[in-house]
Amino acid sequence: MTVFATAVGFGVAAAVGALLRWRASTTLGPGGTLLINIAGAFALGLLASTSGALATIVGTAGLGALTTVSGIFPESARLMRASPLLALGYVSLTITGATAAATVGLRLV
Amino acid sequence: MSLRVAAAVAAAGIVGAVIRWSVATQVDDNWALLIVNVMGCGIVGWATARHERTRHRGPVRHGIDSTSRSVAGPSPGLTAGFCGALTSMSALALQLARYLDDGRIATAAAWLGLTAAACTAAFVMSRLAVMLSYGRRP
C-alpha cells in the first residue's frame, strides 16, 4: 500500500471511529461509550498480531479514535452527581471490561 | 445529527489520531499512550469547566435522564472529536492485557495506577484552573 493510500485510509478510519463513538455517546449516553470501549478493545486484541498498513489504519486510526479515555471523565463526573458508586462502577467496568475484551481478542488469534 | 457538527467531530478526530500516532513515533509506545491520554483528559477538563462557567454561570446540573445524555462541552469537535481520538482506551486495554498475559501483574497495575492518577489529576487540575481564573474575574 502506498504512503498516500495509507494516509487517506488513516484519515477515513479516524473520522469514522470518532463519528461512531460520538454517535454512540449522544444516543446511548455513558453506556454507549462503555460498549464502544469494550468492543474496540476486543477488536484491537484481535489485530494485535498484525503489522504494517492494516495495523496503522484499523488499529491506530480506526480503533484508537473509536475508543476514548478522555470521554470517560465528563460522563463519570455526571454520573457522580447521581451516585458516586455509579460513577466508580462505570469507570471500573470500563477498565476491567476493556482489558478482559482485549485479553480475549489476543487469545483468539 | 447536524452535518456541521458531524464534520467538526470527524475532522478533529483525524487531527487527534494523527497527533497520537506522531507522539507514538517519537516516544516509547507506553509513554506515548500515557502522554496523549493525560493531554486529552486535561483538555476535556478545561473545555467542560469553561463551558459550564461561560454558558451556565455555574456547574452544569445534569440528571441521569433522557434529556441529558449528550456529552457536555462547548464543542463536540474538541471534546468528542479531538480529545476522544487523541486518547485511546483500546490501546490502554491492550497494553494491560499484554502485561497480564505475560504474568506481569505488578507492571500492569503500575501502568493502570499511573494512567488513572495522571489522567484524573490532569482533568481535575485543568478544571480547577478554569474555576480559579473565572473566580478572580469581577
PDB file of C-alpha atoms in Angstrom:
ATOM      1  CA  MET A   1       0.000   0.000   0.000  1.00  0.00           C
ATOM      2  CA  THR A   2       1.371   3.424  -0.924  1.00  0.00           C
ATOM      3  CA  VAL A   3       2.045   6.113   1.645  1.00  0.00           C
ATOM      4  CA  PHE A   4      -0.732   8.202   0.129  1.00  0.00           C
ATOM      5  CA  ALA A   5      -3.256   5.359   0.342  1.00  0.00           C
ATOM      6  CA  THR A   6      -2.234   4.685   3.942  1.00  0.00           C
ATOM      7  CA  ALA A   7      -2.625   8.363   4.819  1.00  0.00           C
ATOM      8  CA  VAL A   8      -6.062   8.528   3.212  1.00  0.00           C
ATOM      9  CA  GLY A   9      -7.087   5.294   4.919  1.00  0.00           C
ATOM     10  CA  PHE A  10      -5.777   6.643   8.230  1.00  0.00           C
ATOM     11  CA  GLY A  11      -7.876   9.794   7.901  1.00  0.00           C
ATOM     12  CA  VAL A  12     -11.027   7.963   6.876  1.00  0.00           C
ATOM     13  CA  ALA A  13     -10.679   5.388   9.653  1.00  0.00           C
ATOM     14  CA  ALA A  14     -10.031   8.059  12.305  1.00  0.00           C
ATOM     15  CA  ALA A  15     -13.025  10.102  11.131  1.00  0.00           C
ATOM     16  CA  VAL A  16     -15.333   7.072  11.107  1.00  0.00           C
ATOM     17  CA  GLY A  17     -14.101   5.962  14.542  1.00  0.00           C
ATOM     18  CA  ALA A  18     -14.650   9.402  16.082  1.00  0.00           C
ATOM     19  CA  LEU A  19     -18.090   9.747  14.484  1.00  0.00           C
ATOM     20  CA  LEU A  20     -19.254   6.293  15.631  1.00  0.00           C
ATOM     21  CA  ARG A  21     -18.195   6.968  19.222  1.00  0.00           C
ATOM     22  CA  TRP A  22     -19.770  10.423  19.237  1.00  0.00           C
ATOM     23  CA  ARG A  23     -22.992   8.985  17.848  1.00  0.00           C
ATOM     24  CA  ALA A  24     -22.998   6.164  20.401  1.00  0.00           C
ATOM     25  CA  SER A  25     -22.419   8.538  23.312  1.00  0.00           C
ATOM     26  CA  THR A  26     -25.081  11.006  22.202  1.00  0.00           C
ATOM     27  CA  THR A  27     -27.718   8.317  21.667  1.00  0.00           C
ATOM     28  CA  LEU A  28     -26.883   5.836  24.434  1.00  0.00           C
ATOM     29  CA  GLY A  29     -25.074   8.056  26.962  1.00  0.00           C
ATOM     30  CA  PRO A  30     -22.302   6.582  29.141  1.00  0.00           C
ATOM     31  CA  GLY A  31     -23.487   3.077  28.212  1.00  0.00           C
ATOM     32  CA  GLY A  32     -22.702   3.799  24.573  1.00  0.00           C
ATOM     33  CA  THR A  33     -19.141   4.850  25.370  1.00  0.00           C
ATOM     34  CA  LEU A  34     -18.753   1.782  27.587  1.00  0.00           C
ATOM     35  CA  LEU A  35     -19.870  -0.564  24.801  1.00  0.00           C
ATOM     36  CA  ILE A  36     -17.663   1.176  22.247  1.00  0.00           C
ATOM     37  CA  ASN A  37     -14.610   0.990  24.524  1.00  0.00           C
ATOM     38  CA  ILE A  38     -15.106  -2.718  25.201  1.00  0.00           C
ATOM     39  CA  ALA A  39     -15.823  -3.605  21.565  1.00  0.00           C
ATOM     40  CA  GLY A  40     -12.859  -1.526  20.368  1.00  0.00           C
ATOM     41  CA  ALA A  41     -10.508  -3.165  22.872  1.00  0.00           C
ATOM     42  CA  PHE A  42     -11.660  -6.615  21.725  1.00  0.00           C
ATOM     43  CA  ALA A  43     -11.070  -5.710  18.082  1.00  0.00           C
ATOM     44  CA  LEU A  44      -7.612  -4.295  18.848  1.00  0.00           C
ATOM     45  CA  GLY A  45      -6.776  -7.521  20.688  1.00  0.00           C
ATOM     46  CA  LEU A  46      -7.695  -9.442  17.534  1.00  0.00           C
ATOM     47  CA  LEU A  47      -5.478  -7.133  15.458  1.00  0.00           C
ATOM     48  CA  ALA A  48      -2.548  -7.182  17.862  1.00  0.00           C
ATOM     49  CA  SER A  49      -0.526  -9.665  15.847  1.00  0.00           C
ATOM     50  CA  THR A  50      -0.884  -7.749  12.590  1.00  0.00           C
ATOM     51  CA  SER A  51       1.505  -5.060  11.407  1.00  0.00           C
ATOM     52  CA  GLY A  52       2.002  -2.653   8.546  1.00  0.00           C
ATOM     53  CA  ALA A  53      -0.653  -0.517   6.901  1.00  0.00           C
ATOM     54  CA  LEU A  54      -3.603  -2.563   8.201  1.00  0.00           C
ATOM     55  CA  ALA A  55      -2.484  -2.160  11.810  1.00  0.00           C
ATOM     56  CA  THR A  56      -1.905   1.573  11.305  1.00  0.00           C
ATOM     57  CA  ILE A  57      -5.213   2.229   9.571  1.00  0.00           C
ATOM     58  CA  VAL A  58      -7.584  -0.026  11.510  1.00  0.00           C
ATOM     59  CA  GLY A  59      -5.737  -0.274  14.819  1.00  0.00           C
ATOM     60  CA  THR A  60      -4.080   3.094  15.385  1.00  0.00           C
ATOM     61  CA  ALA A  61      -6.530   5.291  13.494  1.00  0.00           C
ATOM     62  CA  GLY A  62      -9.882   3.492  13.499  1.00  0.00           C
ATOM     63  CA  LEU A  63      -9.935   1.706  16.846  1.00  0.00           C
ATOM     64  CA  GLY A  64      -7.778   4.350  18.514  1.00  0.00           C
ATOM     65  CA  ALA A  65     -10.247   7.067  17.544  1.00  0.00           C
ATOM     66  CA  LEU A  66     -13.229   4.824  18.259  1.00  0.00           C
ATOM     67  CA  THR A  67     -12.273   4.298  21.887  1.00  0.00           C
ATOM     68  CA  THR A  68     -11.578   7.015  24.414  1.00  0.00           C
ATOM     69  CA  VAL A  69     -10.157   7.709  27.843  1.00  0.00           C
ATOM     70  CA  SER A  70     -10.965  11.424  27.963  1.00  0.00           C
ATOM     71  CA  GLY A  71     -14.668  10.784  27.289  1.00  0.00           C
ATOM     72  CA  ILE A  72     -14.935   8.714  30.450  1.00  0.00           C
ATOM     73  CA  PHE A  73     -14.229  11.708  32.708  1.00  0.00           C
ATOM     74  CA  PRO A  74     -17.153  14.018  31.875  1.00  0.00           C
ATOM     75  CA  GLU A  75     -19.505  11.040  31.834  1.00  0.00           C
ATOM     76  CA  SER A  76     -18.356   9.697  35.184  1.00  0.00           C
ATOM     77  CA  ALA A  77     -18.443  13.228  36.625  1.00  0.00           C
ATOM     78  CA  ARG A  78     -22.082  13.433  35.535  1.00  0.00           C
ATOM     79  CA  LEU A  79     -22.838  10.000  36.994  1.00  0.00           C
ATOM     80  CA  MET A  80     -21.144  11.038  40.236  1.00  0.00           C
ATOM     81  CA  ARG A  81     -23.731  13.773  40.735  1.00  0.00           C
ATOM     82  CA  ALA A  82     -26.335  10.997  40.825  1.00  0.00           C
ATOM     83  CA  SER A  83     -24.289   8.460  42.756  1.00  0.00           C
ATOM     84  CA  PRO A  84     -20.550   8.179  43.451  1.00  0.00           C
ATOM     85  CA  LEU A  85     -20.929   4.398  43.454  1.00  0.00           C
ATOM     86  CA  LEU A  86     -22.451   4.513  39.972  1.00  0.00           C
ATOM     87  CA  ALA A  87     -19.504   6.562  38.709  1.00  0.00           C
ATOM     88  CA  LEU A  88     -16.993   4.223  40.361  1.00  0.00           C
ATOM     89  CA  GLY A  89     -18.792   1.226  38.864  1.00  0.00           C
ATOM     90  CA  TYR A  90     -18.780   2.845  35.428  1.00  0.00           C
ATOM     91  CA  VAL A  91     -15.037   3.517  35.483  1.00  0.00           C
ATOM     92  CA  SER A  92     -14.253   0.075  36.924  1.00  0.00           C
ATOM     93  CA  LEU A  93     -16.447  -1.670  34.368  1.00  0.00           C
ATOM     94  CA  THR A  94     -14.822   0.281  31.540  1.00  0.00           C
ATOM     95  CA  ILE A  95     -11.277  -0.639  32.576  1.00  0.00           C
ATOM     96  CA  THR A  96     -11.919  -4.270  33.525  1.00  0.00           C
ATOM     97  CA  GLY A  97     -14.295  -4.850  30.621  1.00  0.00           C
ATOM     98  CA  ALA A  98     -11.923  -3.357  28.041  1.00  0.00           C
ATOM     99  CA  THR A  99      -8.897  -5.199  29.438  1.00  0.00           C
ATOM    100  CA  ALA A 100     -10.798  -8.507  29.548  1.00  0.00           C
ATOM    101  CA  ALA A 101     -12.049  -7.947  25.997  1.00  0.00           C
ATOM    102  CA  ALA A 102      -8.521  -7.191  24.754  1.00  0.00           C
ATOM    103  CA  THR A 103      -7.261 -10.350  26.502  1.00  0.00           C
ATOM    104  CA  VAL A 104      -9.960 -12.456  24.816  1.00  0.00           C
ATOM    105  CA  GLY A 105      -9.088 -10.872  21.452  1.00  0.00           C
ATOM    106  CA  LEU A 106      -5.373 -11.579  21.988  1.00  0.00           C
ATOM    107  CA  ARG A 107      -6.039 -15.232  22.789  1.00  0.00           C
ATOM    108  CA  LEU A 108      -8.374 -15.822  19.860  1.00  0.00           C
ATOM    109  CA  VAL A 109      -5.630 -15.217  17.291  1.00  0.00           C
TER     110      VAL A 109
ATOM    111  CA  MET B   1     -27.250  14.997  13.791  1.00  0.00           C
ATOM    112  CA  SER B   2     -26.067  18.365  12.464  1.00  0.00           C
ATOM    113  CA  LEU B   3     -23.866  17.889   9.434  1.00  0.00           C
ATOM    114  CA  ARG B   4     -21.623  20.746  10.527  1.00  0.00           C
ATOM    115  CA  VAL B   5     -21.100  19.236  13.976  1.00  0.00           C
ATOM    116  CA  ALA B   6     -20.501  15.789  12.491  1.00  0.00           C
ATOM    117  CA  ALA B   7     -17.921  17.256  10.112  1.00  0.00           C
ATOM    118  CA  ALA B   8     -16.207  19.004  13.029  1.00  0.00           C
ATOM    119  CA  VAL B   9     -16.097  15.757  15.037  1.00  0.00           C
ATOM    120  CA  ALA B  10     -14.688  13.849  12.050  1.00  0.00           C
ATOM    121  CA  ALA B  11     -12.070  16.489  11.180  1.00  0.00           C
ATOM    122  CA  ALA B  12     -10.988  16.941  14.792  1.00  0.00           C
ATOM    123  CA  GLY B  13     -10.909  13.166  15.185  1.00  0.00           C
ATOM    124  CA  ILE B  14      -8.404  12.932  12.329  1.00  0.00           C
ATOM    125  CA  VAL B  15      -6.212  15.602  13.955  1.00  0.00           C
ATOM    126  CA  GLY B  16      -6.354  13.828  17.324  1.00  0.00           C
ATOM    127  CA  ALA B  17      -5.468  10.454  15.795  1.00  0.00           C
ATOM    128  CA  VAL B  18      -2.585  11.961  13.796  1.00  0.00           C
ATOM    129  CA  ILE B  19      -1.155  13.582  16.935  1.00  0.00           C
ATOM    130  CA  ARG B  20      -1.454  10.286  18.869  1.00  0.00           C
ATOM    131  CA  TRP B  21       0.321   8.474  16.035  1.00  0.00           C
ATOM    132  CA  SER B  22       3.008  11.204  15.825  1.00  0.00           C
ATOM    133  CA  VAL B  23       3.732  11.021  19.546  1.00  0.00           C
ATOM    134  CA  ALA B  24       3.935   7.216  19.311  1.00  0.00           C
ATOM    135  CA  THR B  25       6.576   7.513  16.603  1.00  0.00           C
ATOM    136  CA  GLN B  26       8.735   9.767  18.806  1.00  0.00           C
ATOM    137  CA  VAL B  27       8.397   8.128  22.220  1.00  0.00           C
ATOM    138  CA  ASP B  28       8.147   4.564  23.550  1.00  0.00           C
ATOM    139  CA  ASP B  29       4.594   3.230  22.981  1.00  0.00           C
ATOM    140  CA  ASN B  30       3.636   3.023  26.657  1.00  0.00           C
ATOM    141  CA  TRP B  31       4.836   6.530  27.473  1.00  0.00           C
ATOM    142  CA  ALA B  32       3.332   7.915  24.287  1.00  0.00           C
ATOM    143  CA  LEU B  33      -0.052   6.499  25.270  1.00  0.00           C
ATOM    144  CA  LEU B  34       0.255   7.976  28.747  1.00  0.00           C
ATOM    145  CA  ILE B  35       1.194  11.393  27.323  1.00  0.00           C
ATOM    146  CA  VAL B  36      -1.742  11.580  24.897  1.00  0.00           C
ATOM    147  CA  ASN B  37      -4.223  10.228  27.444  1.00  0.00           C
ATOM    148  CA  VAL B  38      -3.149  12.830  30.011  1.00  0.00           C
ATOM    149  CA  MET B  39      -3.226  15.601  27.378  1.00  0.00           C
ATOM    150  CA  GLY B  40      -6.733  14.617  26.281  1.00  0.00           C
ATOM    151  CA  CYS B  41      -8.092  14.418  29.816  1.00  0.00           C
ATOM    152  CA  GLY B  42      -6.592  17.804  30.656  1.00  0.00           C
ATOM    153  CA  ILE B  43      -8.119  19.438  27.588  1.00  0.00           C
ATOM    154  CA  VAL B  44     -11.523  17.864  28.280  1.00  0.00           C
ATOM    155  CA  GLY B  45     -11.377  19.104  31.882  1.00  0.00           C
ATOM    156  CA  TRP B  46     -10.564  22.609  30.685  1.00  0.00           C
ATOM    157  CA  ALA B  47     -13.232  22.546  27.975  1.00  0.00           C
ATOM    158  CA  THR B  48     -16.060  21.239  30.142  1.00  0.00           C
ATOM    159  CA  ALA B  49     -15.290  23.605  33.023  1.00  0.00           C
ATOM    160  CA  ARG B  50     -15.042  26.575  30.687  1.00  0.00           C
ATOM    161  CA  HIS B  51     -18.326  25.588  29.090  1.00  0.00           C
ATOM    162  CA  GLU B  52     -20.028  25.370  32.486  1.00  0.00           C
ATOM    163  CA  ARG B  53     -18.711  28.772  33.546  1.00  0.00           C
ATOM    164  CA  THR B  54     -19.463  30.658  30.357  1.00  0.00           C
ATOM    165  CA  ARG B  55     -22.793  29.119  29.385  1.00  0.00           C
ATOM    166  CA  HIS B  56     -24.432  28.233  32.674  1.00  0.00           C
ATOM    167  CA  ARG B  57     -22.764  30.614  35.136  1.00  0.00           C
ATOM    168  CA  GLY B  58     -22.213  27.632  37.382  1.00  0.00           C
ATOM    169  CA  PRO B  59     -21.818  23.863  37.358  1.00  0.00           C
ATOM    170  CA  VAL B  60     -23.990  22.043  34.856  1.00  0.00           C
ATOM    171  CA  ARG B  61     -26.640  20.108  36.718  1.00  0.00           C
ATOM    172  CA  HIS B  62     -27.318  17.133  34.530  1.00  0.00           C
ATOM    173  CA  GLY B  63     -29.533  14.395  35.820  1.00  0.00           C
ATOM    174  CA  ILE B  64     -29.408  10.822  34.599  1.00  0.00           C
ATOM    175  CA  ASP B  65     -32.336  11.162  32.296  1.00  0.00           C
ATOM    176  CA  SER B  66     -33.087  11.015  28.623  1.00  0.00           C
ATOM    177  CA  THR B  67     -32.605  14.720  28.087  1.00  0.00           C
ATOM    178  CA  SER B  68     -29.051  14.886  29.394  1.00  0.00           C
ATOM    179  CA  ARG B  69     -27.373  12.040  27.622  1.00  0.00           C
ATOM    180  CA  SER B  70     -25.205  14.068  25.303  1.00  0.00           C
ATOM    181  CA  VAL B  71     -21.620  14.766  26.207  1.00  0.00           C
ATOM    182  CA  ALA B  72     -21.405  18.159  27.897  1.00  0.00           C
ATOM    183  CA  GLY B  73     -18.913  20.517  26.378  1.00  0.00           C
ATOM    184  CA  PRO B  74     -18.504  23.665  24.395  1.00  0.00           C
ATOM    185  CA  SER B  75     -17.736  21.825  21.214  1.00  0.00           C
ATOM    186  CA  PRO B  76     -18.248  18.164  20.290  1.00  0.00           C
ATOM    187  CA  GLY B  77     -15.434  18.701  17.802  1.00  0.00           C
ATOM    188  CA  LEU B  78     -12.992  19.496  20.601  1.00  0.00           C
ATOM    189  CA  THR B  79     -14.211  17.051  23.244  1.00  0.00           C
ATOM    190  CA  ALA B  80     -15.670  14.065  21.370  1.00  0.00           C
ATOM    191  CA  GLY B  81     -13.657  14.571  18.188  1.00  0.00           C
ATOM    192  CA  PHE B  82     -10.182  15.795  19.068  1.00  0.00           C
ATOM    193  CA  CYS B  83      -9.779  14.590  22.671  1.00  0.00           C
ATOM    194  CA  GLY B  84     -11.706  11.381  22.038  1.00  0.00           C
ATOM    195  CA  ALA B  85      -9.451  10.418  19.156  1.00  0.00           C
ATOM    196  CA  LEU B  86      -6.297  11.712  20.862  1.00  0.00           C
ATOM    197  CA  THR B  87      -6.846   9.326  23.766  1.00  0.00           C
ATOM    198  CA  SER B  88      -7.342   5.602  23.385  1.00  0.00           C
ATOM    199  CA  MET B  89      -8.911   3.109  25.747  1.00  0.00           C
ATOM    200  CA  SER B  90      -8.346   0.202  23.354  1.00  0.00           C
ATOM    201  CA  ALA B  91      -4.581   0.814  23.298  1.00  0.00           C
ATOM    202  CA  LEU B  92      -4.517   1.076  27.107  1.00  0.00           C
ATOM    203  CA  ALA B  93      -6.553  -2.138  27.429  1.00  0.00           C
ATOM    204  CA  LEU B  94      -4.214  -3.935  25.018  1.00  0.00           C
ATOM    205  CA  GLN B  95      -1.186  -2.677  26.933  1.00  0.00           C
ATOM    206  CA  LEU B  96      -2.648  -4.014  30.205  1.00  0.00           C
ATOM    207  CA  ALA B  97      -3.810  -7.274  28.581  1.00  0.00           C
ATOM    208  CA  ARG B  98      -0.311  -7.979  27.236  1.00  0.00           C
ATOM    209  CA  TYR B  99       1.270  -7.466  30.658  1.00  0.00           C
ATOM    210  CA  LEU B 100      -1.361  -9.665  32.305  1.00  0.00           C
ATOM    211  CA  ASP B 101      -0.916 -12.324  29.612  1.00  0.00           C
ATOM    212  CA  ASP B 102       2.825 -12.357  30.372  1.00  0.00           C
ATOM    213  CA  GLY B 103       2.088 -12.696  34.094  1.00  0.00           C
ATOM    214  CA  ARG B 104       3.459  -9.218  34.803  1.00  0.00           C
ATOM    215  CA  ILE B 105       0.628  -8.249  37.101  1.00  0.00           C
ATOM    216  CA  ALA B 106       2.594  -5.658  39.064  1.00  0.00           C
ATOM    217  CA  THR B 107       3.637  -3.891  35.845  1.00  0.00           C
ATOM    218  CA  ALA B 108       0.044  -3.840  34.630  1.00  0.00           C
ATOM    219  CA  ALA B 109      -1.125  -2.481  37.979  1.00  0.00           C
ATOM    220  CA  ALA B 110       1.601   0.169  37.934  1.00  0.00           C
ATOM    221  CA  TRP B 111       0.669   1.394  34.433  1.00  0.00           C
ATOM    222  CA  LEU B 112      -3.030   1.395  35.301  1.00  0.00           C
ATOM    223  CA  GLY B 113      -2.378   3.272  38.543  1.00  0.00           C
ATOM    224  CA  LEU B 114      -0.094   5.793  36.852  1.00  0.00           C
ATOM    225  CA  THR B 115      -2.550   6.371  33.996  1.00  0.00           C
ATOM    226  CA  ALA B 116      -5.559   6.698  36.297  1.00  0.00           C
ATOM    227  CA  ALA B 117      -3.751   9.058  38.661  1.00  0.00           C
ATOM    228  CA  ALA B 118      -2.215  11.216  35.928  1.00  0.00           C
ATOM    229  CA  CYS B 119      -5.424  11.451  33.872  1.00  0.00           C
ATOM    230  CA  THR B 120      -7.538  12.259  36.943  1.00  0.00           C
ATOM    231  CA  ALA B 121      -5.023  14.876  38.059  1.00  0.00           C
ATOM    232  CA  ALA B 122      -4.974  16.455  34.588  1.00  0.00           C
ATOM    233  CA  PHE B 123      -8.785  16.561  34.425  1.00  0.00           C
ATOM    234  CA  VAL B 124      -9.249  17.941  37.955  1.00  0.00           C
ATOM    235  CA  MET B 125      -6.387  20.453  37.796  1.00  0.00           C
ATOM    236  CA  SER B 126      -7.457  21.902  34.460  1.00  0.00           C
ATOM    237  CA  ARG B 127     -10.987  22.285  35.815  1.00  0.00           C
ATOM    238  CA  LEU B 128      -9.628  23.952  38.949  1.00  0.00           C
ATOM    239  CA  ALA B 129      -7.546  26.304  36.816  1.00  0.00           C
ATOM    240  CA  VAL B 130     -10.671  27.404  34.931  1.00  0.00           C
ATOM    241  CA  MET B 131     -12.695  27.785  38.142  1.00  0.00           C
ATOM    242  CA  LEU B 132      -9.940  29.881  39.707  1.00  0.00           C
ATOM    243  CA  SER B 133      -9.479  32.061  36.648  1.00  0.00           C
ATOM    244  CA  TYR B 134     -13.215  32.783  36.450  1.00  0.00           C
ATOM    245  CA  GLY B 135     -13.441  33.256  40.207  1.00  0.00           C
ATOM    246  CA  ARG B 136     -10.914  36.070  40.011  1.00  0.00           C
ATOM    247  CA  ARG B 137     -12.875  37.972  37.389  1.00  0.00           C
ATOM    248  CA  PRO B 138     -15.079  40.840  38.624  1.00  0.00           C
TER     249      PRO B 138
END
